[in-house]
Short mmCIF file of C-alpha atoms and ligand atoms in Angstrom, two decimals:
data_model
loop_
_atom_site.label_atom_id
_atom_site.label_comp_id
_atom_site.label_asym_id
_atom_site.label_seq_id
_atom_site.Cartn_x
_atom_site.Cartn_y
_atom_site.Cartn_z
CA UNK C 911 -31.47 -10.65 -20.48
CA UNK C 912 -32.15 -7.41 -18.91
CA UNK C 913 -29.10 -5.41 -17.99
CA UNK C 914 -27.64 -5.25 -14.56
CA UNK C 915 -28.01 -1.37 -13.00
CA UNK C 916 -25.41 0.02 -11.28
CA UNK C 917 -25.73 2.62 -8.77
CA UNK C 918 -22.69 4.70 -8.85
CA UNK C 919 -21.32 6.66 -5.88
CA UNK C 920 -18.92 9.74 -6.11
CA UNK C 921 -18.15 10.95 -9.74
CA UNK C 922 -14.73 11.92 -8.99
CA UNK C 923 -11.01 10.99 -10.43
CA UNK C 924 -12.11 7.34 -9.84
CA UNK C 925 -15.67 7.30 -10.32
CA UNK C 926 -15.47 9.85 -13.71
CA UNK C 927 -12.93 6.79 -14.92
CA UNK C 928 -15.47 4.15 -14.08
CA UNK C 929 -17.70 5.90 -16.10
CA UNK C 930 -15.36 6.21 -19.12
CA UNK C 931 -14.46 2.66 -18.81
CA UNK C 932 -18.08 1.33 -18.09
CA UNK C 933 -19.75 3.06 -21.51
CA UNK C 934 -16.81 3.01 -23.61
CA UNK C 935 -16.36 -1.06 -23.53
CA UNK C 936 -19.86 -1.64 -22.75
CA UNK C 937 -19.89 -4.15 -25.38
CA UNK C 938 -16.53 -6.30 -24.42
CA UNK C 939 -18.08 -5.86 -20.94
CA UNK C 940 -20.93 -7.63 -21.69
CA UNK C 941 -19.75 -10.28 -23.64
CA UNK C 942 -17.30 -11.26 -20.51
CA UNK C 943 -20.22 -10.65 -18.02
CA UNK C 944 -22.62 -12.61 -19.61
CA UNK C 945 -25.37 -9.36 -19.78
CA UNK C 946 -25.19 -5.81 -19.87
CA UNK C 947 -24.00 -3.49 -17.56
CA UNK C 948 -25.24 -0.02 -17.22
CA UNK C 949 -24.74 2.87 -14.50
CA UNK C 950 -28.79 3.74 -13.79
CA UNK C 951 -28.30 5.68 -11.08
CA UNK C 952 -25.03 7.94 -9.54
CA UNK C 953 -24.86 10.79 -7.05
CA UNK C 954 -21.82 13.15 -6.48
CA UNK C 955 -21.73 16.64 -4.25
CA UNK C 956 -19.66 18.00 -7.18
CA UNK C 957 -18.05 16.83 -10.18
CA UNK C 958 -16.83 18.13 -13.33
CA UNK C 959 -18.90 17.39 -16.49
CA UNK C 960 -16.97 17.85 -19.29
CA UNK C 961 -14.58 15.91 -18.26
CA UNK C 962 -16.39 12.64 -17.98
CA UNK C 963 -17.16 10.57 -20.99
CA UNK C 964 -20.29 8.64 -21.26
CA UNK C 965 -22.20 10.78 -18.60
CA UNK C 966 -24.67 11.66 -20.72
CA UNK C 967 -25.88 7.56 -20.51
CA UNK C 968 -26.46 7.55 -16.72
CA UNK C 969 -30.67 8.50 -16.43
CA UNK C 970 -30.28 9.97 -12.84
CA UNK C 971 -27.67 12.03 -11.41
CA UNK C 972 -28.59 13.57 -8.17
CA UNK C 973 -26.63 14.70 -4.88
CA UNK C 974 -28.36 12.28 -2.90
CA UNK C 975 -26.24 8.99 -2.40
CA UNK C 976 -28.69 7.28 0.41
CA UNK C 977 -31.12 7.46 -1.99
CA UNK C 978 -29.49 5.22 -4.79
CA UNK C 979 -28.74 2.96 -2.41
CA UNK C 980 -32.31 2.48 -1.73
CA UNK C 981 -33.34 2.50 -5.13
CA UNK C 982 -34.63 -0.92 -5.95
CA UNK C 983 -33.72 -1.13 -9.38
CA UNK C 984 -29.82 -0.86 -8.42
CA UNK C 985 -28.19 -4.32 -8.28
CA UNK C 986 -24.55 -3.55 -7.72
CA UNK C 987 -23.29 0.16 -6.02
CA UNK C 988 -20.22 1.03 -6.61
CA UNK C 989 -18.52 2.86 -3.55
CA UNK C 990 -16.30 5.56 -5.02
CA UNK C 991 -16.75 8.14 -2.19
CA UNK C 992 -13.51 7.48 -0.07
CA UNK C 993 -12.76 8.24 3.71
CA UNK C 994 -14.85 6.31 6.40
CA UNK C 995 -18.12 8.27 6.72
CA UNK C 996 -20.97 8.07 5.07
CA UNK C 997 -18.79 5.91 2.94
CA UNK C 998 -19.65 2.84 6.10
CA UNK C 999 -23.08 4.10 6.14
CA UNK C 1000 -23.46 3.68 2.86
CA UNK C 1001 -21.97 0.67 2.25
CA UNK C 1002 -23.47 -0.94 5.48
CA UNK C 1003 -27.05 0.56 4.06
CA UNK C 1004 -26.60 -1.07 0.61
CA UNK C 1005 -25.85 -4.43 2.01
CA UNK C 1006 -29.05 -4.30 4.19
CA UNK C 1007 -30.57 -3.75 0.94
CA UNK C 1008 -29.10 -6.69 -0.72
CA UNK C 1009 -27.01 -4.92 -2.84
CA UNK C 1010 -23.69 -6.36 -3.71
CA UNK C 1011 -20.92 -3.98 -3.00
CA UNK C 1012 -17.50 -2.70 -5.28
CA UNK C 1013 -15.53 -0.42 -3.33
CA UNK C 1014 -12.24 1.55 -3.65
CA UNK C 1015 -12.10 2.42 -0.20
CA UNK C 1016 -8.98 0.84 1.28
CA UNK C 1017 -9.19 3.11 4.35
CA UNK C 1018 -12.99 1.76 4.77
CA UNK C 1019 -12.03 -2.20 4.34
CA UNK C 1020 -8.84 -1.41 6.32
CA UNK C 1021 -10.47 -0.16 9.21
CA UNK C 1022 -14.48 -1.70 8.96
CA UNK C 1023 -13.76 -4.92 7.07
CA UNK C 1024 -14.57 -7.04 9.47
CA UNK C 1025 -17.82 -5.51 9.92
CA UNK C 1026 -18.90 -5.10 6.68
CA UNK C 1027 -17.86 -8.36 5.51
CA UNK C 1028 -19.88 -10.20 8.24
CA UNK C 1029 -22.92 -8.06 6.96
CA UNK C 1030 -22.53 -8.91 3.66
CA UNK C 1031 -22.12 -12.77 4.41
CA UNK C 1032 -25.58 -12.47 6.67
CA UNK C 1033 -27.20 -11.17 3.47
CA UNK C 1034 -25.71 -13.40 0.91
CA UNK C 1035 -23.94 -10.58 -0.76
CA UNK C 1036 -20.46 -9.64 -2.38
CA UNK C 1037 -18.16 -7.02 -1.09
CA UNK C 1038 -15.52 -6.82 -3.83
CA UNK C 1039 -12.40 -4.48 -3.15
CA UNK C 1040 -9.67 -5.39 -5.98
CA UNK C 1041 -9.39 -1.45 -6.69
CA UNK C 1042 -8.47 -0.95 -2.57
CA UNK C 1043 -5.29 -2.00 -2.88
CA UNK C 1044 -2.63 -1.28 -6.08
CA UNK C 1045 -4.73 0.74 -8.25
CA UNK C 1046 -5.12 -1.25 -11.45
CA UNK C 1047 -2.93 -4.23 -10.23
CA UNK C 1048 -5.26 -7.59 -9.98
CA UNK C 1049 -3.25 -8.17 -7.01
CA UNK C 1050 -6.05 -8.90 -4.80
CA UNK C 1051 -7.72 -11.64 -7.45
CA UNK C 1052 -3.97 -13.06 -7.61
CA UNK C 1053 -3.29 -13.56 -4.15
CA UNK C 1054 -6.73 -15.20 -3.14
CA UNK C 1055 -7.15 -17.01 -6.23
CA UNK C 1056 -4.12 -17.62 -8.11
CA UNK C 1057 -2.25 -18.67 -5.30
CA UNK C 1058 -4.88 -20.52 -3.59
CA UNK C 1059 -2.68 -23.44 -3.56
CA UNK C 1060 0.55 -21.89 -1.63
CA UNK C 1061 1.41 -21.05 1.51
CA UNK C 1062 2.18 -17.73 1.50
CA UNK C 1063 5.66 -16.53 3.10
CA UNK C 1064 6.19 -12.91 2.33
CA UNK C 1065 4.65 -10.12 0.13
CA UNK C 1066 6.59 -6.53 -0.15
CA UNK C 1067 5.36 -3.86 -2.19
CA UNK C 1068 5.29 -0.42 -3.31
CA UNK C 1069 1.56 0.34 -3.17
CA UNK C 1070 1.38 4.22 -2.94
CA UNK C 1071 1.78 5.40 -6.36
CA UNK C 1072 2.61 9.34 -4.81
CA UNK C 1073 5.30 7.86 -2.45
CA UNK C 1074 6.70 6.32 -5.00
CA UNK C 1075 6.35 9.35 -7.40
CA UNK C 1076 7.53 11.52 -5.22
CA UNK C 1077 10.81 9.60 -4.68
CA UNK C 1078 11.96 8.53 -8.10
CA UNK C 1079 11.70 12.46 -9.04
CA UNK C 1080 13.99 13.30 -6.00
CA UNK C 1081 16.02 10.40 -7.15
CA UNK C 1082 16.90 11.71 -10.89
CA UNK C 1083 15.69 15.05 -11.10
CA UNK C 1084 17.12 16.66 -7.45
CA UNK C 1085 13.73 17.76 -7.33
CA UNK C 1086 11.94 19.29 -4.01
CA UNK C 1087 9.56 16.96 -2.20
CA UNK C 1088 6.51 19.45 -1.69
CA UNK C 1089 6.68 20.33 -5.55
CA UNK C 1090 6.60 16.57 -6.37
CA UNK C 1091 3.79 16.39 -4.50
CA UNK C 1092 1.84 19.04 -5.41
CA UNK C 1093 2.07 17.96 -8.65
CA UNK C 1094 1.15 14.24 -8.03
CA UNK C 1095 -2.09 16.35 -5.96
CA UNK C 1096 -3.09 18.09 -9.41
CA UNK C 1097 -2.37 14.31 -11.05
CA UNK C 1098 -5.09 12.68 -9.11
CA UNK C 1099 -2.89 10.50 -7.61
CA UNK C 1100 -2.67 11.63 -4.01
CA UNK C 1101 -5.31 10.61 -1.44
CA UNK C 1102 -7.65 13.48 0.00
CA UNK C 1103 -5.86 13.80 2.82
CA UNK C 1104 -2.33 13.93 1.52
CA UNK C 1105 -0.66 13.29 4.23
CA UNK C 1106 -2.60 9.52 3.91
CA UNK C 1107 0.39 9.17 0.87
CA UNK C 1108 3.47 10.69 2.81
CA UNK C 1109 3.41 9.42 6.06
CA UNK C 1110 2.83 5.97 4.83
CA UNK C 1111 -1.24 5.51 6.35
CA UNK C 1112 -2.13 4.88 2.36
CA UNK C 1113 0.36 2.03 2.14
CA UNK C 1114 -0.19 0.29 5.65
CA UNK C 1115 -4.53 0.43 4.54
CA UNK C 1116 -3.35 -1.30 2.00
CA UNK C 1117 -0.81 -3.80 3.35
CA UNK C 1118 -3.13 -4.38 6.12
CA UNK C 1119 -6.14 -5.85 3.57
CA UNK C 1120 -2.69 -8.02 1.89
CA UNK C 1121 -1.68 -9.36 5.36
CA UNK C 1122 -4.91 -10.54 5.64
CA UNK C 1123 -5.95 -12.68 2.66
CA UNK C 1124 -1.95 -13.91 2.48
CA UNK C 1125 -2.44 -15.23 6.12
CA UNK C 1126 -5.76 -15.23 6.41
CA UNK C 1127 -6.28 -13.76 9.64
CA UNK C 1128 -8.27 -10.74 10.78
CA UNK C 1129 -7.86 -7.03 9.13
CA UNK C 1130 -5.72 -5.41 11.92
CA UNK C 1131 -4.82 -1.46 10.44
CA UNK C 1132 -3.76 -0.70 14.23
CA UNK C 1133 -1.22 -3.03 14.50
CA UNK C 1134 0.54 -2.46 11.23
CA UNK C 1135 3.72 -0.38 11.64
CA UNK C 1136 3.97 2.65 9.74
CA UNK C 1137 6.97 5.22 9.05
CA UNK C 1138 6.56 7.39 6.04
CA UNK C 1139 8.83 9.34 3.89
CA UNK C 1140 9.23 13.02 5.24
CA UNK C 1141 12.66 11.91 6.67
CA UNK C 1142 13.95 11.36 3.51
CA UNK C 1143 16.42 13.74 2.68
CA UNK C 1144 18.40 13.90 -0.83
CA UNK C 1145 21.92 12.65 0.20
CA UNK C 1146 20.34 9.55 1.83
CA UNK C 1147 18.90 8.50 -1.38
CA UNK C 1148 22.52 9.48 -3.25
CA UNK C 1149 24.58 7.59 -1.04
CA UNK C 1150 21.60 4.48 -0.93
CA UNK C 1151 22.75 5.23 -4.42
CA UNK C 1152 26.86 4.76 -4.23
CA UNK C 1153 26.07 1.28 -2.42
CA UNK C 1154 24.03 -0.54 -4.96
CA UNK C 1155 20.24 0.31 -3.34
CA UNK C 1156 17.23 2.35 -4.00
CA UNK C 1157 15.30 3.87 -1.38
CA UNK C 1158 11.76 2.65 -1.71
CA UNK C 1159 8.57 3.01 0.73
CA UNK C 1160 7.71 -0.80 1.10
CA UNK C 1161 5.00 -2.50 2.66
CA UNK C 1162 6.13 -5.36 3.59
CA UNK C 1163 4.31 -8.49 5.38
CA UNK C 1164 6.14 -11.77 6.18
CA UNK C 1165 4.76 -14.65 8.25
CA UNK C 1166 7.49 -16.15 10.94
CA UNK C 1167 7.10 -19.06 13.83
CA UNK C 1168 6.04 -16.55 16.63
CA UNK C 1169 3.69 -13.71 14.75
CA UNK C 1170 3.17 -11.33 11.40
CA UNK C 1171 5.53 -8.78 10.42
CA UNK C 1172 2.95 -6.10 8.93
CA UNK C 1173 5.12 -3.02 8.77
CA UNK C 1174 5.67 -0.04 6.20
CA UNK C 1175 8.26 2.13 6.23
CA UNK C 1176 11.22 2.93 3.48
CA UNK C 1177 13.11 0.78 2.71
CA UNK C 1178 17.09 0.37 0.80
CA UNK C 1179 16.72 -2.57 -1.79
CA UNK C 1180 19.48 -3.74 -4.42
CA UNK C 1181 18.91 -1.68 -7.34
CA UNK C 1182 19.62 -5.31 -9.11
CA UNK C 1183 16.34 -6.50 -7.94
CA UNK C 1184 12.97 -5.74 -10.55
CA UNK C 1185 10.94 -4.32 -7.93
CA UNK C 1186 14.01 -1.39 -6.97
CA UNK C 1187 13.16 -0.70 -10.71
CA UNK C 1188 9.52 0.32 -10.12
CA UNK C 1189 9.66 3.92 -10.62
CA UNK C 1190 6.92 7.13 -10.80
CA UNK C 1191 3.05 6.86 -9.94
CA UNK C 1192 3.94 2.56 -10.76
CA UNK C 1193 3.34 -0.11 -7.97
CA UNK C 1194 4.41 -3.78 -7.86
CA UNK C 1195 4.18 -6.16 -5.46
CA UNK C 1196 6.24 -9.19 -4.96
CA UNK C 1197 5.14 -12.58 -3.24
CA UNK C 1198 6.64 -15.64 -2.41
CA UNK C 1199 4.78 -18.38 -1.97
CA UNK C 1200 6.46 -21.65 -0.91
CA UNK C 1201 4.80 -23.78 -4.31
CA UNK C 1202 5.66 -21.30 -7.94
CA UNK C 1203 8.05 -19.27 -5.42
CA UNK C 1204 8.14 -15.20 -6.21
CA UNK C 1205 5.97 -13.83 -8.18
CA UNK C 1206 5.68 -10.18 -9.24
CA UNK C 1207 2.74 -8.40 -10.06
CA UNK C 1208 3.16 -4.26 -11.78
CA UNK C 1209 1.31 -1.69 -12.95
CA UNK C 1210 -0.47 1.43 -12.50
CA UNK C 1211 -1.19 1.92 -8.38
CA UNK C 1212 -3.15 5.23 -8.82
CA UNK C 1213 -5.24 7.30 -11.88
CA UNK C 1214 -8.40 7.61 -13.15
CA UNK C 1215 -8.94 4.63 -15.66
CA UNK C 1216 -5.91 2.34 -13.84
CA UNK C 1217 -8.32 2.15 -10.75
CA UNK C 1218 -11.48 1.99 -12.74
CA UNK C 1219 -9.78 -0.58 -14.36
CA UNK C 1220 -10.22 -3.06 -11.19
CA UNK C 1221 -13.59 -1.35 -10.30
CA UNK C 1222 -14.96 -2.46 -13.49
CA UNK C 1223 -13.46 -6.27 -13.32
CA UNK C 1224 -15.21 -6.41 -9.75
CA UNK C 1225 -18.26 -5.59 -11.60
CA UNK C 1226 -17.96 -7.92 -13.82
CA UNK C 1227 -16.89 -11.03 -10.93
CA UNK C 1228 -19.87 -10.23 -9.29
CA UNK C 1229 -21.96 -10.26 -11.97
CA UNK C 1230 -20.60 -13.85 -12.93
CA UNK C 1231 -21.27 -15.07 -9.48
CA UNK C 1232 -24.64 -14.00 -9.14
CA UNK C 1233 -26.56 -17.18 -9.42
CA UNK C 1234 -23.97 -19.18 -7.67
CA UNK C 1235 -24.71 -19.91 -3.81
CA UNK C 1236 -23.28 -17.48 -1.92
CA UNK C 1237 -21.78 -19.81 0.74
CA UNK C 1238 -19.77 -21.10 -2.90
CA UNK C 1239 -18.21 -17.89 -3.77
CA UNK C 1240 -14.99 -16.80 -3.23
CA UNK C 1241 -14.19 -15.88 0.22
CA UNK C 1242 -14.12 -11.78 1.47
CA UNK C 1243 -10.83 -12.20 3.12
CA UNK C 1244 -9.70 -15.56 0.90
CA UNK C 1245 -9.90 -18.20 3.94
CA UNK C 1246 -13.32 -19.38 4.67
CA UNK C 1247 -14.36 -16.83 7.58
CA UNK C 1248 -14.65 -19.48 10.03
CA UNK C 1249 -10.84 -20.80 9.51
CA UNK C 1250 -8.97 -17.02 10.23
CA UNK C 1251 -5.82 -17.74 12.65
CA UNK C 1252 -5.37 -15.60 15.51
CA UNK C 1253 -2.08 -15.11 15.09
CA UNK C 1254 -0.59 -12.09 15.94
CA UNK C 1255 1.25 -9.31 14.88
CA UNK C 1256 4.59 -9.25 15.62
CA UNK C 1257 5.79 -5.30 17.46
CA UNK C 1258 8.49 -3.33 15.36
CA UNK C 1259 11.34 -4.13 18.34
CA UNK C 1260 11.13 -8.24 17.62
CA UNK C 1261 11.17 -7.44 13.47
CA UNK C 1262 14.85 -8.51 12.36
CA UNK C 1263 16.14 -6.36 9.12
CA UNK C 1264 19.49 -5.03 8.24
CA UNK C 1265 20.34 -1.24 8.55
CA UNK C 1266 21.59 1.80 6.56
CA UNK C 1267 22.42 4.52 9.10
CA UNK C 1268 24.00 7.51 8.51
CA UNK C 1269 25.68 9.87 11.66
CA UNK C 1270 27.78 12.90 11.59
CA UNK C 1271 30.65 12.68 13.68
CA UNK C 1272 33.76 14.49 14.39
CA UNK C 1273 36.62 14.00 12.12
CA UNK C 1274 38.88 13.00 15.55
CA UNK C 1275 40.88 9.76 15.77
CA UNK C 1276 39.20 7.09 17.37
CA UNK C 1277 35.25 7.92 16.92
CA UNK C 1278 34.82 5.79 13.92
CA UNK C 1279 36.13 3.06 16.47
CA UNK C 1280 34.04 3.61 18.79
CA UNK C 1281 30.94 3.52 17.27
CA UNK C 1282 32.15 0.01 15.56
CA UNK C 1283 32.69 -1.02 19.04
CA UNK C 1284 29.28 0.01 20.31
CA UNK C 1285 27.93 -1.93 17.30
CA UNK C 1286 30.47 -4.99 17.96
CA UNK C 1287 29.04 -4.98 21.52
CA UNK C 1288 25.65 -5.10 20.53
CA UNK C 1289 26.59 -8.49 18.38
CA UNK C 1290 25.81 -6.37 15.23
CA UNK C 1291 27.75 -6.54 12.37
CA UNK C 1292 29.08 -3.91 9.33
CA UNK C 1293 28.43 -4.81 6.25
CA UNK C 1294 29.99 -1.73 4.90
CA UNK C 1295 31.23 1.36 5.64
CA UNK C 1296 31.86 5.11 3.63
CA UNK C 1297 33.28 8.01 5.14
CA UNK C 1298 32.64 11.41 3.18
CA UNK C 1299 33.73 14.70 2.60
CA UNK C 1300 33.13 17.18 5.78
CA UNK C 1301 29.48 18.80 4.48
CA UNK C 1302 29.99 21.73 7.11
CA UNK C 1303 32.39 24.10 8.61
CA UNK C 1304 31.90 22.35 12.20
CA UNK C 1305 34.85 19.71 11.11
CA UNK C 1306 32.12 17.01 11.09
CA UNK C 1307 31.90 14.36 8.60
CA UNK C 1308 28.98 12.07 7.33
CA UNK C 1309 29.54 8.42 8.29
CA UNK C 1310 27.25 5.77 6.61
CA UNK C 1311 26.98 2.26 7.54
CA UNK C 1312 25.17 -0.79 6.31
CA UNK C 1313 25.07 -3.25 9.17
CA UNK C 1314 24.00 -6.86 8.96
CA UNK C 1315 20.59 -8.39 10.19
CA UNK C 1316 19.60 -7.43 13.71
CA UNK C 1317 16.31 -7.29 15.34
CA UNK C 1318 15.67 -3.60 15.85
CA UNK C 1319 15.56 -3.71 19.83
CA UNK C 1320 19.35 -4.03 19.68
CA UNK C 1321 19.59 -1.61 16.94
CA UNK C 1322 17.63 0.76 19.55
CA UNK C 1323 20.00 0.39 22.34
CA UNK C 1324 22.98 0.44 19.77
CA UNK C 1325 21.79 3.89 18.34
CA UNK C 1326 21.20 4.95 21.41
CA UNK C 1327 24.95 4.79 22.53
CA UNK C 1328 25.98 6.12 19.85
CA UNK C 1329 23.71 9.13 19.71
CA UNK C 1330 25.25 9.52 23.28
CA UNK C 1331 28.90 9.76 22.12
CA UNK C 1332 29.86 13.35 22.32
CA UNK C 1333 31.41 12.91 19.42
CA UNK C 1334 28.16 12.02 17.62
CA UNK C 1335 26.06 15.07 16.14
CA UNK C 1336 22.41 15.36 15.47
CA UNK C 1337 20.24 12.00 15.68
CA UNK C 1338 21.35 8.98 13.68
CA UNK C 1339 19.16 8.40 10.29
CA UNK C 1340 18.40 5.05 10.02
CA UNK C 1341 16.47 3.15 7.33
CA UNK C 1342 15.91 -0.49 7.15
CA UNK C 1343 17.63 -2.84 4.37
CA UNK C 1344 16.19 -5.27 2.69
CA UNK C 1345 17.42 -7.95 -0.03
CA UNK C 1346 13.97 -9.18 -0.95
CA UNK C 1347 15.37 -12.43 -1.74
N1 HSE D 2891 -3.09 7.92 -3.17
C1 HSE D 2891 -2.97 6.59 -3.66
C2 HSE D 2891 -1.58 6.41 -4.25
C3 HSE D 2891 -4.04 6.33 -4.68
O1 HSE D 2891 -0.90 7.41 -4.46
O2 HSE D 2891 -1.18 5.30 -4.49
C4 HSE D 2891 -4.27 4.89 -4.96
O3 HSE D 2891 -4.69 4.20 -3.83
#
């Protein structure tokens, strides 16, 4: 049977992998897909020869990605550009072609899914995104097909390999945060854009495309809370560290009676749990689903061959599914697009989690009792309490709490009052708690 040609956009971290993958299990490939695959045609701005194996295989190479897309002998293009333009204009162009689509783009599917799916279901094509979200995790494959029979309740993960990365080496090595990063930048881990990893936009891309195939309701990037990891500052994550937690950045998405939680921000778990565990460039990502209950899914979130990894099983899927009716194959967005639910996302003040906060008050009789009081007021309550060493010549101490489960618009008013007490330095640092249990 003659082999299926790939048109192969961007030759970069992810595309040189895809590449490497593609030719060096081109035969283990092909007896899974059924026929051959081969990359005909690619096109890149700039990219680095040498260091891509199996280059030499592609016949045409040019600078000019509108024109593979129009190239009639390309059956699948692979989308390995990033950002949201031409990447949409390519995509969008490919589909009108009748090309069936793998992308890596989670800001693109984030952001235009909607659209692009709808095109692709006009045209009878596949839009396959596995690689979007997790790196190398089949996360996306596991929640719309593996759990097809549950009803989804929650899903929290760490889905930004840098975040992540960057965190664990401030964790055990005391090491700076732009170093870190700079060094997960030369890795090829870190978006473009790094500030995409830091403040947290990486991780809510992604947690947006998870919201909606666990829910199955409509991609909604705008609505999905996101607080990043800038604030993070090394004695938060040593005394996260005297009371049993690890600071994580979490995506987290959990379905309630009124709305969606779909919210990223970090997050204190119980070092007990796996998933506080999860350390470096990793990811994992935890679901529970009412039916097999949780289930955790790890691996590599970011990387060269991790990503092409789920780029090339995409490949494959729709190469299996090419003869089938397209009204027969799996679901873009895992419901049937007729069935979504408009249900909506929930805002950040009605979200109920428990709280780490950390002030710096006077060492004076009395202001440790009122703040409890302005707590006790509020109907919040401790969970625990440390008191350390003055870190200052101003006779000011560092006062960490761990409060119960609240719903953050009494947590507002609460920190409010006590940022109000003259006693009270600085603003309070808080960071939400969870048990993921
Ligand atoms: N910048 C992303 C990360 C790459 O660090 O996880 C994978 O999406």
């Amino acid at each position: 049977m003659k082999p299926i040609n790939i048109g192969l956009l961007g030759l970069g971290t992810v595309g040189g992998g895809t590449v490497s993958v593609l030719t060096r299990n081109a035969e283990e490939i092909a007896r899974r897909a059924g026929r051959g695959i081969q990359i005909s045609h690619a096109a890149a701005k700039q990219y680095d020869a040498d260091s891509i194996q199996g280059l030499e295989q592609i016949q045409h190479i040019s600078d000019d990605a509108f024109s593979v897309v129009a190239e009639p002998d390309v059956d699948i293009v692979i989308e390995l550009i990033g950002g949201y333009s031409p990447a949409k204009e390519l995509v969008l162009k490919a589909i009108e072609n009748g090309k069936h689509v793998v992308t890596a783009n989670k800001a693109l599917i984030a952001l235009h899914g909607e659209e692009i799916f709808a095109a692709a279901q006009a045209k009878g094509v596949t839009v396959a995104f596995e690689a979007a979200v997790a790196g190398g995790i089949p996360i996306i494959k596991a929640v719309r097909e593996g759990l097809a029979a549950n009803r989804i309740e929650w899903i929290a993960g760490i889905i930004n390999g840098t975040g992540n990365y960057i965190l664990t080496e401030m964790r055990d090595k005391g090491r700076d945060f732009d170093d870190v990063l700079k060094e997960a930048q030369a890795l090829g881990y870190a978006e473009a854009d790094p500030t995409f990893d830091v403040e947290g936009i990486d991780a809510a891309h992604k947690l947006t495309i998870l919201g909606s195939i666990a829910f199955g309701m409509p991609l909604q990037f705008d609505k999905t809370y996101t607080e990043g990891i800038g604030a993070i500052e090394q004695q938060d994550v040593l005394y996260a560290g005297e009371l049993g937690y690890r600071i994580k950045h979490m995506g987290i998405t959990r379905i309630k009676e009124n709305g969606v939680e779909q919210r990223v921000h970090p997050t204190l778990i119980p070092e007990r749990r796996l998933i506080a565990n999860v350390d470096g460039v990793m990811n994992a990502v935890l679901v529970k689903s009412d039916a097999v209950g949780p289930t955790l899914y790890y691996g590599a979130g970011a990387g060269s061959e991790p990503t092409a990894s789920a780029v090339v099983a995409d490949v494959v899927d729709v190469v299996r599914a090419l003869t089938t009716d397209p009204e027969n194959r799996v679901p873009h967005l895992a419901f049937q697009p007729d069935a979504l639910s408009d249900i909506s996302i929930l805002p950040m003040e009605e979200v109920e989690t428990a709280y780490y906060l950390r002030l710096q008050a006077v060492d004076r009789p009395g202001v440790l009792a009122d703040v409890t009081r302005i707590l006790g007021d509020a109907g919040i309550s401790i969970e625990a309490i440390l008191q350390k060493e003055s870190n200052d010549n101003n006779a000011t101490v560092p006062v960490i709490l761990l409060t119960q489960r609240v719903q953050e618009k009494f947590m507002n008013q609460a920190i409010e009052k006590i940022e109000a007490n003259e006693n009270i330095q600085d603003s309070v640092v808080r960071i939400r708690v969870e048990t993921m249990s």
